[in-house]
Amino acid sequence: MLSHIVTFYTRPELPNAADDLIAGCHEYLSKIPGIIHFHVGKMVPSERPVVSQEYQVGLNLIVADKATEQAYQVHPLHLEFIDKVFKPCCHKAVIFDFASE
């Protein structure tokens, strides 16, 4: 299994950017074939200094393997999400991919 985790940094001048981004993830990304687990939501504030709180929205996808993740990256819905949702709402994303052996 491969986890594809994305932390999104929304544009501060857009007060609804996090909500729009979450809605866009559901509309476009959740429908892409091969996703075993889909979870998106807002960052949860924490008093613990080890918890990153710089991002606004997190996305956690689990797929079977690297080939499925690579197919996800070029899927038309993912590309449409980038143009119609990510680019207008965000100024940055940080991605973590890791797999179990």
JSON list of C-alpha atoms in Angstrom, two decimals:
[
{"chain": "A", "resi": 1, "resn": "MET", "atom": "CA", "xyz": [0.00, 0.00, 0.00]},
{"chain": "A", "resi": 2, "resn": "LEU", "atom": "CA", "xyz": [1.11, 3.55, -0.73]},
{"chain": "A", "resi": 3, "resn": "SER", "atom": "CA", "xyz": [0.05, 6.65, 1.18]},
{"chain": "A", "resi": 4, "resn": "HIS", "atom": "CA", "xyz": [-0.07, 9.91, -0.75]},
{"chain": "A", "resi": 5, "resn": "ILE", "atom": "CA", "xyz": [-0.36, 12.79, 1.72]},
{"chain": "A", "resi": 6, "resn": "VAL", "atom": "CA", "xyz": [-0.69, 16.39, 0.57]},
{"chain": "A", "resi": 7, "resn": "THR", "atom": "CA", "xyz": [-0.61, 19.46, 2.78]},
{"chain": "A", "resi": 8, "resn": "PHE", "atom": "CA", "xyz": [-2.14, 22.49, 1.06]},
{"chain": "A", "resi": 9, "resn": "TYR", "atom": "CA", "xyz": [-1.28, 26.10, 1.81]},
{"chain": "A", "resi": 10, "resn": "THR", "atom": "CA", "xyz": [-4.23, 28.24, 0.79]},
{"chain": "A", "resi": 11, "resn": "ARG", "atom": "CA", "xyz": [-4.09, 31.84, -0.35]},
{"chain": "A", "resi": 12, "resn": "PRO", "atom": "CA", "xyz": [-4.58, 34.03, 2.75]},
{"chain": "A", "resi": 13, "resn": "GLU", "atom": "CA", "xyz": [-6.44, 36.69, 0.76]},
{"chain": "A", "resi": 14, "resn": "LEU", "atom": "CA", "xyz": [-9.20, 34.15, -0.04]},
{"chain": "A", "resi": 15, "resn": "PRO", "atom": "CA", "xyz": [-11.23, 33.53, 3.14]},
{"chain": "A", "resi": 16, "resn": "ASN", "atom": "CA", "xyz": [-13.16, 30.57, 1.62]},
{"chain": "A", "resi": 17, "resn": "ALA", "atom": "CA", "xyz": [-10.15, 28.91, 0.01]},
{"chain": "A", "resi": 18, "resn": "ALA", "atom": "CA", "xyz": [-9.97, 25.99, 2.47]},
{"chain": "A", "resi": 19, "resn": "ASP", "atom": "CA", "xyz": [-13.67, 25.18, 2.05]},
{"chain": "A", "resi": 20, "resn": "ASP", "atom": "CA", "xyz": [-13.45, 25.52, -1.74]},
{"chain": "A", "resi": 21, "resn": "LEU", "atom": "CA", "xyz": [-10.38, 23.29, -1.80]},
{"chain": "A", "resi": 22, "resn": "ILE", "atom": "CA", "xyz": [-12.06, 20.58, 0.28]},
{"chain": "A", "resi": 23, "resn": "ALA", "atom": "CA", "xyz": [-15.15, 20.69, -1.94]},
{"chain": "A", "resi": 24, "resn": "GLY", "atom": "CA", "xyz": [-12.91, 20.44, -5.02]},
{"chain": "A", "resi": 25, "resn": "CYS", "atom": "CA", "xyz": [-11.08, 17.43, -3.59]},
{"chain": "A", "resi": 26, "resn": "HIS", "atom": "CA", "xyz": [-14.41, 15.65, -3.13]},
{"chain": "A", "resi": 27, "resn": "GLU", "atom": "CA", "xyz": [-15.68, 16.69, -6.56]},
{"chain": "A", "resi": 28, "resn": "TYR", "atom": "CA", "xyz": [-12.58, 15.73, -8.56]},
{"chain": "A", "resi": 29, "resn": "LEU", "atom": "CA", "xyz": [-10.14, 13.57, -6.65]},
{"chain": "A", "resi": 30, "resn": "SER", "atom": "CA", "xyz": [-12.43, 11.20, -4.75]},
{"chain": "A", "resi": 31, "resn": "LYS", "atom": "CA", "xyz": [-13.77, 9.82, -8.04]},
{"chain": "A", "resi": 32, "resn": "ILE", "atom": "CA", "xyz": [-10.40, 8.75, -9.46]},
{"chain": "A", "resi": 33, "resn": "PRO", "atom": "CA", "xyz": [-10.14, 4.95, -9.84]},
{"chain": "A", "resi": 34, "resn": "GLY", "atom": "CA", "xyz": [-7.73, 3.04, -7.64]},
{"chain": "A", "resi": 35, "resn": "ILE", "atom": "CA", "xyz": [-8.19, 5.01, -4.42]},
{"chain": "A", "resi": 36, "resn": "ILE", "atom": "CA", "xyz": [-8.62, 2.65, -1.46]},
{"chain": "A", "resi": 37, "resn": "HIS", "atom": "CA", "xyz": [-8.96, 5.38, 1.16]},
{"chain": "A", "resi": 38, "resn": "PHE", "atom": "CA", "xyz": [-9.82, 9.08, 0.70]},
{"chain": "A", "resi": 39, "resn": "HIS", "atom": "CA", "xyz": [-9.70, 11.60, 3.55]},
{"chain": "A", "resi": 40, "resn": "VAL", "atom": "CA", "xyz": [-9.53, 15.40, 3.30]},
{"chain": "A", "resi": 41, "resn": "GLY", "atom": "CA", "xyz": [-10.01, 18.06, 5.96]},
{"chain": "A", "resi": 42, "resn": "LYS", "atom": "CA", "xyz": [-8.83, 21.21, 7.66]},
{"chain": "A", "resi": 43, "resn": "MET", "atom": "CA", "xyz": [-5.73, 21.32, 9.84]},
{"chain": "A", "resi": 44, "resn": "VAL", "atom": "CA", "xyz": [-6.56, 20.70, 13.49]},
{"chain": "A", "resi": 45, "resn": "PRO", "atom": "CA", "xyz": [-4.83, 23.24, 15.78]},
{"chain": "A", "resi": 46, "resn": "SER", "atom": "CA", "xyz": [-2.62, 21.76, 18.48]},
{"chain": "A", "resi": 47, "resn": "GLU", "atom": "CA", "xyz": [-0.71, 23.09, 21.46]},
{"chain": "A", "resi": 48, "resn": "ARG", "atom": "CA", "xyz": [2.02, 20.51, 20.79]},
{"chain": "A", "resi": 49, "resn": "PRO", "atom": "CA", "xyz": [5.03, 22.17, 19.13]},
{"chain": "A", "resi": 50, "resn": "VAL", "atom": "CA", "xyz": [5.85, 19.04, 17.12]},
{"chain": "A", "resi": 51, "resn": "VAL", "atom": "CA", "xyz": [2.55, 19.25, 15.20]},
{"chain": "A", "resi": 52, "resn": "SER", "atom": "CA", "xyz": [2.85, 21.21, 11.94]},
{"chain": "A", "resi": 53, "resn": "GLN", "atom": "CA", "xyz": [0.28, 23.98, 11.77]},
{"chain": "A", "resi": 54, "resn": "GLU", "atom": "CA", "xyz": [1.46, 26.00, 8.79]},
{"chain": "A", "resi": 55, "resn": "TYR", "atom": "CA", "xyz": [-0.88, 24.36, 6.26]},
{"chain": "A", "resi": 56, "resn": "GLN", "atom": "CA", "xyz": [-4.66, 24.77, 6.06]},
{"chain": "A", "resi": 57, "resn": "VAL", "atom": "CA", "xyz": [-5.93, 21.55, 4.42]},
{"chain": "A", "resi": 58, "resn": "GLY", "atom": "CA", "xyz": [-4.63, 17.99, 4.40]},
{"chain": "A", "resi": 59, "resn": "LEU", "atom": "CA", "xyz": [-5.38, 15.18, 1.97]},
{"chain": "A", "resi": 60, "resn": "ASN", "atom": "CA", "xyz": [-4.64, 11.53, 2.69]},
{"chain": "A", "resi": 61, "resn": "LEU", "atom": "CA", "xyz": [-5.01, 8.99, -0.11]},
{"chain": "A", "resi": 62, "resn": "ILE", "atom": "CA", "xyz": [-4.14, 5.34, 0.04]},
{"chain": "A", "resi": 63, "resn": "VAL", "atom": "CA", "xyz": [-3.65, 3.36, -3.15]},
{"chain": "A", "resi": 64, "resn": "ALA", "atom": "CA", "xyz": [-2.38, -0.14, -3.83]},
{"chain": "A", "resi": 65, "resn": "ASP", "atom": "CA", "xyz": [1.04, 0.71, -5.24]},
{"chain": "A", "resi": 66, "resn": "LYS", "atom": "CA", "xyz": [3.29, 3.23, -7.01]},
{"chain": "A", "resi": 67, "resn": "ALA", "atom": "CA", "xyz": [1.84, 2.39, -10.42]},
{"chain": "A", "resi": 68, "resn": "THR", "atom": "CA", "xyz": [-1.65, 3.31, -9.19]},
{"chain": "A", "resi": 69, "resn": "GLU", "atom": "CA", "xyz": [-0.32, 6.57, -7.71]},
{"chain": "A", "resi": 70, "resn": "GLN", "atom": "CA", "xyz": [1.39, 7.40, -11.01]},
{"chain": "A", "resi": 71, "resn": "ALA", "atom": "CA", "xyz": [-1.86, 6.75, -12.91]},
{"chain": "A", "resi": 72, "resn": "TYR", "atom": "CA", "xyz": [-3.66, 9.02, -10.42]},
{"chain": "A", "resi": 73, "resn": "GLN", "atom": "CA", "xyz": [-1.19, 11.85, -11.14]},
{"chain": "A", "resi": 74, "resn": "VAL", "atom": "CA", "xyz": [-2.02, 11.94, -14.87]},
{"chain": "A", "resi": 75, "resn": "HIS", "atom": "CA", "xyz": [-5.72, 11.16, -14.58]},
{"chain": "A", "resi": 76, "resn": "PRO", "atom": "CA", "xyz": [-7.86, 13.85, -16.31]},
{"chain": "A", "resi": 77, "resn": "LEU", "atom": "CA", "xyz": [-9.80, 14.57, -13.08]},
{"chain": "A", "resi": 78, "resn": "HIS", "atom": "CA", "xyz": [-6.53, 15.20, -11.19]},
{"chain": "A", "resi": 79, "resn": "LEU", "atom": "CA", "xyz": [-5.29, 17.52, -13.92]},
{"chain": "A", "resi": 80, "resn": "GLU", "atom": "CA", "xyz": [-8.63, 19.35, -13.94]},
{"chain": "A", "resi": 81, "resn": "PHE", "atom": "CA", "xyz": [-8.45, 19.68, -10.14]},
{"chain": "A", "resi": 82, "resn": "ILE", "atom": "CA", "xyz": [-5.02, 21.30, -10.42]},
{"chain": "A", "resi": 83, "resn": "ASP", "atom": "CA", "xyz": [-6.22, 23.89, -12.93]},
{"chain": "A", "resi": 84, "resn": "LYS", "atom": "CA", "xyz": [-9.69, 24.62, -11.54]},
{"chain": "A", "resi": 85, "resn": "VAL", "atom": "CA", "xyz": [-9.18, 24.24, -7.79]},
{"chain": "A", "resi": 86, "resn": "PHE", "atom": "CA", "xyz": [-5.57, 24.01, -6.66]},
{"chain": "A", "resi": 87, "resn": "LYS", "atom": "CA", "xyz": [-4.11, 26.91, -8.66]},
{"chain": "A", "resi": 88, "resn": "PRO", "atom": "CA", "xyz": [-6.87, 29.40, -7.73]},
{"chain": "A", "resi": 89, "resn": "CYS", "atom": "CA", "xyz": [-6.98, 28.39, -4.03]},
{"chain": "A", "resi": 90, "resn": "CYS", "atom": "CA", "xyz": [-3.37, 27.59, -3.10]},
{"chain": "A", "resi": 91, "resn": "HIS", "atom": "CA", "xyz": [0.09, 29.03, -3.29]},
{"chain": "A", "resi": 92, "resn": "LYS", "atom": "CA", "xyz": [1.89, 25.85, -2.22]},
{"chain": "A", "resi": 93, "resn": "ALA", "atom": "CA", "xyz": [1.56, 22.14, -1.55]},
{"chain": "A", "resi": 94, "resn": "VAL", "atom": "CA", "xyz": [3.92, 19.76, 0.24]},
{"chain": "A", "resi": 95, "resn": "ILE", "atom": "CA", "xyz": [3.58, 16.08, -0.58]},
{"chain": "A", "resi": 96, "resn": "PHE", "atom": "CA", "xyz": [4.63, 12.96, 1.32]},
{"chain": "A", "resi": 97, "resn": "ASP", "atom": "CA", "xyz": [4.54, 9.56, -0.35]},
{"chain": "A", "resi": 98, "resn": "PHE", "atom": "CA", "xyz": [5.43, 6.41, 1.54]},
{"chain": "A", "resi": 99, "resn": "ALA", "atom": "CA", "xyz": [4.76, 2.71, 1.13]},
{"chain": "A", "resi": 100, "resn": "SER", "atom": "CA", "xyz": [4.61, -0.33, 3.34]},
{"chain": "A", "resi": 101, "resn": "GLU", "atom": "CA", "xyz": [6.84, -3.19, 2.42]}
]
